[in-house]
Amino acid sequence: MPLEALLWDVDGTIAETERDGHRPAFNAAFAEAGLPWHWDVDTYGRLLAISGGHERISAFLTEVEGVAPDPERVQALQRRKQQHYRRLLGEGRVELRPGVVRLMRQAAAAGLAQAIVTTSGREAVAALMEAQLPEAVSLLPVWICGGDVTRKKPDPEAYRLGCEQLGATPGRSIALEDSVNGLRAACGAGLTCLISRSAFSAAEPAQAFAKAAAVVDHLGEAEHPNRIERGPTCVQGEITLSYLQSLLDPA
């Protein structure tokens, strides 16, 4: 069963955006608005169970104030947060994770279809790509972002739409993810999923990723080999196309 497509999550998978970008950007927006809130790592890690920045702010405001927030207030905070996020990207605060560009380029050279599938807004994705991966338009021609679906991860809608737009068979496609919500979404759409643990999913119990075909600490580079937590042996210390093919054709 030949591999047809790679579908990439963004936040935590392509880059540590949650830790180094989104969380500090939210805190900067709160401080600028004179709000007495600061999302520490533990608080933000808990809020990541809620997909989407707009939804995350709404849930937090409801929690701390006891009433549903004014949508315009939420939108204003989200806009300021996005401006701070773009600033942080421009300052080089967020870098791509090991092995990401290598694997994208290998897949493109092999003629595989590739897409982004994320709960983030298109503006945030574009800002990251402009700052760190200018060739994204050619490597990743299809972007499925939070505003393109009615139900975000863990619902499988985004992955189904991604496969549809790529013309790819879900059973011959692999999702690269870092989170439990992403894993559920990918599996729900019929894709095989590889988990590359991120800063915020590093402490998740192994059982949380039981449905993943493989779990690694990152995709790996020759000078920075990865560690396989579960799945086939990765002798090169790098996730390669042949390794991904082996996930579709288990012995």
mmCIF file of C-alpha atoms in Angstrom:
data_model
loop_
_atom_site.group_PDB
_atom_site.id
_atom_site.type_symbol
_atom_site.label_atom_id
_atom_site.label_comp_id
_atom_site.label_asym_id
_atom_site.label_seq_id
_atom_site.Cartn_x
_atom_site.Cartn_y
_atom_site.Cartn_z
ATOM 1 C CA MET A 1 0.000 0.000 0.000
ATOM 2 C CA PRO A 2 2.096 2.953 -1.217
ATOM 3 C CA LEU A 3 2.235 6.130 0.810
ATOM 4 C CA GLU A 4 0.359 8.960 -0.935
ATOM 5 C CA ALA A 5 0.374 11.968 1.365
ATOM 6 C CA LEU A 6 1.688 13.606 4.521
ATOM 7 C CA LEU A 7 -0.633 15.863 6.489
ATOM 8 C CA TRP A 8 1.124 18.104 8.988
ATOM 9 C CA ASP A 9 -0.170 19.580 12.202
ATOM 10 C CA VAL A 10 1.497 22.922 12.953
ATOM 11 C CA ASP A 11 1.564 23.917 16.628
ATOM 12 C CA GLY A 12 3.926 21.625 18.512
ATOM 13 C CA THR A 13 4.625 19.456 15.457
ATOM 14 C CA ILE A 14 6.273 21.751 12.922
ATOM 15 C CA ALA A 15 7.482 24.180 15.612
ATOM 16 C CA GLU A 16 7.222 24.684 19.376
ATOM 17 C CA THR A 17 4.790 27.517 18.776
ATOM 18 C CA GLU A 18 2.675 26.867 21.855
ATOM 19 C CA ARG A 19 5.591 27.191 24.277
ATOM 20 C CA ASP A 20 7.634 29.867 22.538
ATOM 21 C CA GLY A 21 4.979 31.826 20.646
ATOM 22 C CA HIS A 22 1.325 31.519 21.544
ATOM 23 C CA ARG A 23 1.606 31.419 25.362
ATOM 24 C CA PRO A 24 3.846 34.507 25.656
ATOM 25 C CA ALA A 25 1.705 36.273 23.044
ATOM 26 C CA PHE A 26 -1.448 35.650 25.062
ATOM 27 C CA ASN A 27 0.270 36.968 28.189
ATOM 28 C CA ALA A 28 1.465 40.080 26.361
ATOM 29 C CA ALA A 29 -2.087 40.748 25.153
ATOM 30 C CA PHE A 30 -3.463 40.353 28.673
ATOM 31 C CA ALA A 31 -0.859 42.729 30.137
ATOM 32 C CA GLU A 32 -1.484 45.291 27.409
ATOM 33 C CA ALA A 33 -5.216 45.187 28.173
ATOM 34 C CA GLY A 34 -4.528 45.709 31.889
ATOM 35 C CA LEU A 35 -5.845 42.267 32.801
ATOM 36 C CA PRO A 36 -4.437 40.536 35.905
ATOM 37 C CA TRP A 37 -3.842 37.211 34.177
ATOM 38 C CA HIS A 38 -0.682 35.324 33.326
ATOM 39 C CA TRP A 39 -0.861 31.858 31.837
ATOM 40 C CA ASP A 40 1.983 29.865 33.336
ATOM 41 C CA VAL A 41 3.121 26.618 31.712
ATOM 42 C CA ASP A 42 0.784 24.434 33.764
ATOM 43 C CA THR A 43 -2.248 26.633 33.117
ATOM 44 C CA TYR A 44 -1.560 26.818 29.413
ATOM 45 C CA GLY A 45 -0.944 23.086 29.223
ATOM 46 C CA ARG A 46 -4.379 22.504 30.734
ATOM 47 C CA LEU A 47 -6.006 24.962 28.335
ATOM 48 C CA LEU A 48 -4.506 23.167 25.343
ATOM 49 C CA ALA A 49 -7.213 20.551 25.776
ATOM 50 C CA ILE A 50 -9.407 23.230 24.151
ATOM 51 C CA SER A 51 -8.702 23.556 20.430
ATOM 52 C CA GLY A 52 -8.305 27.070 19.020
ATOM 53 C CA GLY A 53 -7.072 30.323 20.551
ATOM 54 C CA HIS A 54 -10.449 32.072 20.380
ATOM 55 C CA GLU A 55 -12.099 29.119 22.111
ATOM 56 C CA ARG A 56 -9.297 28.989 24.684
ATOM 57 C CA ILE A 57 -9.798 32.635 25.676
ATOM 58 C CA SER A 58 -13.566 32.175 25.886
ATOM 59 C CA ALA A 59 -13.257 29.127 28.115
ATOM 60 C CA PHE A 60 -10.758 30.847 30.409
ATOM 61 C CA LEU A 61 -12.865 33.996 30.762
ATOM 62 C CA THR A 62 -15.924 31.911 31.553
ATOM 63 C CA GLU A 63 -13.910 30.037 34.172
ATOM 64 C CA VAL A 64 -12.477 33.088 35.962
ATOM 65 C CA GLU A 65 -15.447 35.459 35.612
ATOM 66 C CA GLY A 66 -18.290 32.982 35.908
ATOM 67 C CA VAL A 67 -20.173 34.228 32.844
ATOM 68 C CA ALA A 68 -19.818 33.805 29.106
ATOM 69 C CA PRO A 69 -17.618 36.623 27.740
ATOM 70 C CA ASP A 70 -18.625 39.255 25.218
ATOM 71 C CA PRO A 71 -17.568 37.863 21.799
ATOM 72 C CA GLU A 72 -16.202 41.266 20.751
ATOM 73 C CA ARG A 73 -13.970 41.348 23.815
ATOM 74 C CA VAL A 74 -12.654 37.885 23.009
ATOM 75 C CA GLN A 75 -12.037 38.875 19.412
ATOM 76 C CA ALA A 76 -10.153 42.012 20.466
ATOM 77 C CA LEU A 77 -7.876 39.995 22.748
ATOM 78 C CA GLN A 78 -7.301 37.436 20.016
ATOM 79 C CA ARG A 79 -6.351 40.166 17.528
ATOM 80 C CA ARG A 80 -3.807 41.669 19.921
ATOM 81 C CA LYS A 81 -2.473 38.226 20.714
ATOM 82 C CA GLN A 82 -1.925 37.564 17.005
ATOM 83 C CA GLN A 83 -0.013 40.829 16.653
ATOM 84 C CA HIS A 84 2.274 39.860 19.528
ATOM 85 C CA TYR A 85 2.682 36.370 18.048
ATOM 86 C CA ARG A 86 3.801 37.834 14.734
ATOM 87 C CA ARG A 87 6.262 40.089 16.602
ATOM 88 C CA LEU A 88 7.750 37.106 18.452
ATOM 89 C CA LEU A 89 8.146 35.232 15.179
ATOM 90 C CA GLY A 90 9.878 38.233 13.648
ATOM 91 C CA GLU A 91 12.281 38.295 16.593
ATOM 92 C CA GLY A 92 13.217 34.667 15.920
ATOM 93 C CA ARG A 93 11.707 33.368 19.156
ATOM 94 C CA VAL A 94 10.165 30.309 17.456
ATOM 95 C CA GLU A 95 12.195 27.778 15.479
ATOM 96 C CA LEU A 96 11.201 24.748 13.435
ATOM 97 C CA ARG A 97 11.651 21.395 15.131
ATOM 98 C CA PRO A 98 14.416 18.955 14.120
ATOM 99 C CA GLY A 99 13.799 17.014 10.928
ATOM 100 C CA VAL A 100 10.745 18.942 9.785
ATOM 101 C CA VAL A 101 12.194 20.688 6.733
ATOM 102 C CA ARG A 102 14.276 17.645 5.777
ATOM 103 C CA LEU A 103 11.222 15.362 5.717
ATOM 104 C CA MET A 104 9.057 17.906 3.901
ATOM 105 C CA ARG A 105 11.680 18.284 1.183
ATOM 106 C CA GLN A 106 12.139 14.527 0.859
ATOM 107 C CA ALA A 107 8.389 14.062 0.497
ATOM 108 C CA ALA A 108 8.145 16.798 -2.124
ATOM 109 C CA ALA A 109 11.058 15.326 -4.103
ATOM 110 C CA ALA A 110 9.311 11.940 -4.052
ATOM 111 C CA GLY A 111 6.113 13.460 -5.409
ATOM 112 C CA LEU A 112 4.023 12.946 -2.295
ATOM 113 C CA ALA A 113 1.105 15.275 -1.649
ATOM 114 C CA GLN A 114 1.419 17.389 1.506
ATOM 115 C CA ALA A 115 -0.924 19.600 3.481
ATOM 116 C CA ILE A 116 -1.178 21.554 6.691
ATOM 117 C CA VAL A 117 -4.047 20.538 8.972
ATOM 118 C CA THR A 118 -4.326 22.781 12.028
ATOM 119 C CA THR A 119 -6.781 24.391 14.413
ATOM 120 C CA SER A 120 -4.819 27.653 14.184
ATOM 121 C CA GLY A 121 -6.051 30.537 12.076
ATOM 122 C CA ARG A 122 -4.612 31.104 8.612
ATOM 123 C CA GLU A 123 -2.982 34.361 9.724
ATOM 124 C CA ALA A 124 -0.972 32.607 12.436
ATOM 125 C CA VAL A 125 0.111 29.839 10.067
ATOM 126 C CA ALA A 126 1.160 32.347 7.410
ATOM 127 C CA ALA A 127 3.182 34.316 9.967
ATOM 128 C CA LEU A 128 5.113 31.206 11.007
ATOM 129 C CA MET A 129 5.772 30.139 7.439
ATOM 130 C CA GLU A 130 6.903 33.607 6.371
ATOM 131 C CA ALA A 131 9.336 33.731 9.283
ATOM 132 C CA GLN A 132 10.703 30.185 9.205
ATOM 133 C CA LEU A 133 9.708 28.371 6.016
ATOM 134 C CA PRO A 134 9.335 30.667 2.982
ATOM 135 C CA GLU A 135 9.142 27.633 0.664
ATOM 136 C CA ALA A 136 5.974 26.439 2.422
ATOM 137 C CA VAL A 137 3.743 27.423 -0.494
ATOM 138 C CA SER A 138 5.524 24.961 -2.778
ATOM 139 C CA LEU A 139 6.069 22.243 -0.170
ATOM 140 C CA LEU A 140 2.613 22.481 1.414
ATOM 141 C CA PRO A 141 0.135 23.732 -1.192
ATOM 142 C CA VAL A 142 -2.985 22.819 0.805
ATOM 143 C CA TRP A 143 -3.726 24.479 4.146
ATOM 144 C CA ILE A 144 -6.691 23.417 6.253
ATOM 145 C CA CYS A 145 -6.932 25.955 9.080
ATOM 146 C CA GLY A 146 -9.309 26.507 11.965
ATOM 147 C CA GLY A 147 -11.588 28.786 9.984
ATOM 148 C CA ASP A 148 -12.060 26.195 7.237
ATOM 149 C CA VAL A 149 -14.041 23.742 9.355
ATOM 150 C CA THR A 150 -17.100 23.853 11.566
ATOM 151 C CA ARG A 151 -15.657 21.407 14.102
ATOM 152 C CA LYS A 152 -12.013 21.543 15.178
ATOM 153 C CA LYS A 153 -9.806 18.707 16.391
ATOM 154 C CA PRO A 154 -10.412 16.175 17.910
ATOM 155 C CA ASP A 155 -13.190 16.046 15.328
ATOM 156 C CA PRO A 156 -11.849 14.418 12.125
ATOM 157 C CA GLU A 157 -13.413 17.014 9.802
ATOM 158 C CA ALA A 158 -10.142 18.845 9.106
ATOM 159 C CA TYR A 159 -8.260 15.685 8.148
ATOM 160 C CA ARG A 160 -11.086 14.492 5.940
ATOM 161 C CA LEU A 161 -11.077 17.856 4.189
ATOM 162 C CA GLY A 162 -7.304 17.763 3.827
ATOM 163 C CA CYS A 163 -7.358 14.361 2.146
ATOM 164 C CA GLU A 164 -10.222 15.463 -0.069
ATOM 165 C CA GLN A 165 -8.383 18.565 -1.265
ATOM 166 C CA LEU A 166 -5.181 16.592 -1.859
ATOM 167 C CA GLY A 167 -7.039 13.830 -3.674
ATOM 168 C CA ALA A 168 -5.403 11.383 -1.260
ATOM 169 C CA THR A 169 -6.753 8.157 0.200
ATOM 170 C CA PRO A 170 -6.892 8.426 4.016
ATOM 171 C CA GLY A 171 -5.690 4.842 4.407
ATOM 172 C CA ARG A 172 -2.584 5.693 2.378
ATOM 173 C CA SER A 173 -1.867 8.954 4.183
ATOM 174 C CA ILE A 174 0.047 9.736 7.362
ATOM 175 C CA ALA A 175 -0.685 12.507 9.831
ATOM 176 C CA LEU A 176 2.197 14.011 11.790
ATOM 177 C CA GLU A 177 0.900 15.193 15.143
ATOM 178 C CA ASP A 178 1.988 15.993 18.683
ATOM 179 C CA SER A 179 -1.221 15.917 20.720
ATOM 180 C CA VAL A 180 -3.995 13.630 21.884
ATOM 181 C CA ASN A 181 -6.596 15.792 20.141
ATOM 182 C CA GLY A 182 -4.633 15.590 16.911
ATOM 183 C CA LEU A 183 -4.264 11.820 17.187
ATOM 184 C CA ARG A 184 -7.997 11.405 17.700
ATOM 185 C CA ALA A 185 -8.755 13.612 14.714
ATOM 186 C CA ALA A 186 -6.351 11.776 12.416
ATOM 187 C CA CYS A 187 -7.462 8.296 13.437
ATOM 188 C CA GLY A 188 -11.095 9.332 13.204
ATOM 189 C CA ALA A 189 -10.507 10.287 9.573
ATOM 190 C CA GLY A 190 -8.842 6.954 8.824
ATOM 191 C CA LEU A 191 -5.226 8.136 8.677
ATOM 192 C CA THR A 192 -2.190 6.481 10.206
ATOM 193 C CA CYS A 193 -0.630 8.830 12.758
ATOM 194 C CA LEU A 194 2.924 9.402 13.931
ATOM 195 C CA ILE A 195 3.281 11.357 17.169
ATOM 196 C CA SER A 196 6.257 13.671 17.617
ATOM 197 C CA ARG A 197 6.006 14.663 21.273
ATOM 198 C CA SER A 198 6.218 18.398 21.924
ATOM 199 C CA ALA A 199 7.025 20.416 25.017
ATOM 200 C CA PHE A 200 3.389 20.269 26.092
ATOM 201 C CA SER A 201 2.780 16.606 25.273
ATOM 202 C CA ALA A 202 6.076 15.260 26.615
ATOM 203 C CA ALA A 203 4.486 14.319 29.929
ATOM 204 C CA GLU A 204 1.424 12.611 28.450
ATOM 205 C CA PRO A 205 1.277 8.944 29.528
ATOM 206 C CA ALA A 206 2.204 6.405 26.873
ATOM 207 C CA GLN A 207 -1.339 5.056 26.917
ATOM 208 C CA ALA A 208 -2.643 8.414 25.677
ATOM 209 C CA PHE A 209 -0.948 7.700 22.341
ATOM 210 C CA ALA A 210 -1.843 4.011 22.135
ATOM 211 C CA LYS A 211 -3.513 4.455 18.736
ATOM 212 C CA ALA A 212 -0.441 6.055 17.160
ATOM 213 C CA ALA A 213 1.588 3.900 14.778
ATOM 214 C CA ALA A 214 4.778 5.362 16.248
ATOM 215 C CA VAL A 215 5.767 7.821 18.968
ATOM 216 C CA VAL A 216 9.059 9.743 18.828
ATOM 217 C CA ASP A 217 10.614 12.688 20.623
ATOM 218 C CA HIS A 218 11.202 14.495 17.298
ATOM 219 C CA LEU A 219 11.681 13.656 13.620
ATOM 220 C CA GLY A 220 15.467 13.614 13.854
ATOM 221 C CA GLU A 221 18.506 14.913 12.017
ATOM 222 C CA ALA A 222 21.868 13.283 11.356
ATOM 223 C CA GLU A 223 23.480 15.500 14.000
ATOM 224 C CA HIS A 224 20.471 15.269 16.314
ATOM 225 C CA PRO A 225 19.114 11.691 16.209
ATOM 226 C CA ASN A 226 15.688 11.021 17.602
ATOM 227 C CA ARG A 227 14.487 8.501 20.153
ATOM 228 C CA ILE A 228 11.768 5.998 19.321
ATOM 229 C CA GLU A 229 9.362 5.547 22.200
ATOM 230 C CA ARG A 230 7.132 3.130 20.326
ATOM 231 C CA GLY A 231 7.078 1.783 16.794
ATOM 232 C CA PRO A 232 9.561 0.263 14.343
ATOM 233 C CA THR A 233 13.266 0.755 14.931
ATOM 234 C CA CYS A 234 14.643 3.895 13.316
ATOM 235 C CA VAL A 235 18.246 2.961 12.588
ATOM 236 C CA GLN A 236 19.277 6.292 11.068
ATOM 237 C CA GLY A 237 17.953 8.358 13.962
ATOM 238 C CA GLU A 238 15.719 10.106 11.428
ATOM 239 C CA ILE A 239 12.113 9.611 10.374
ATOM 240 C CA THR A 240 12.353 8.960 6.633
ATOM 241 C CA LEU A 241 9.862 8.166 3.886
ATOM 242 C CA SER A 242 10.816 4.495 4.087
ATOM 243 C CA TYR A 243 10.117 4.564 7.816
ATOM 244 C CA LEU A 244 6.710 6.130 7.223
ATOM 245 C CA GLN A 245 5.983 3.537 4.540
ATOM 246 C CA SER A 246 6.728 0.825 7.107
ATOM 247 C CA LEU A 247 3.971 2.242 9.308
ATOM 248 C CA LEU A 248 1.483 1.565 6.518
ATOM 249 C CA ASP A 249 2.890 -1.936 5.938
ATOM 250 C CA PRO A 250 3.508 -3.339 9.435
ATOM 251 C CA ALA A 251 5.158 -6.747 9.543
#
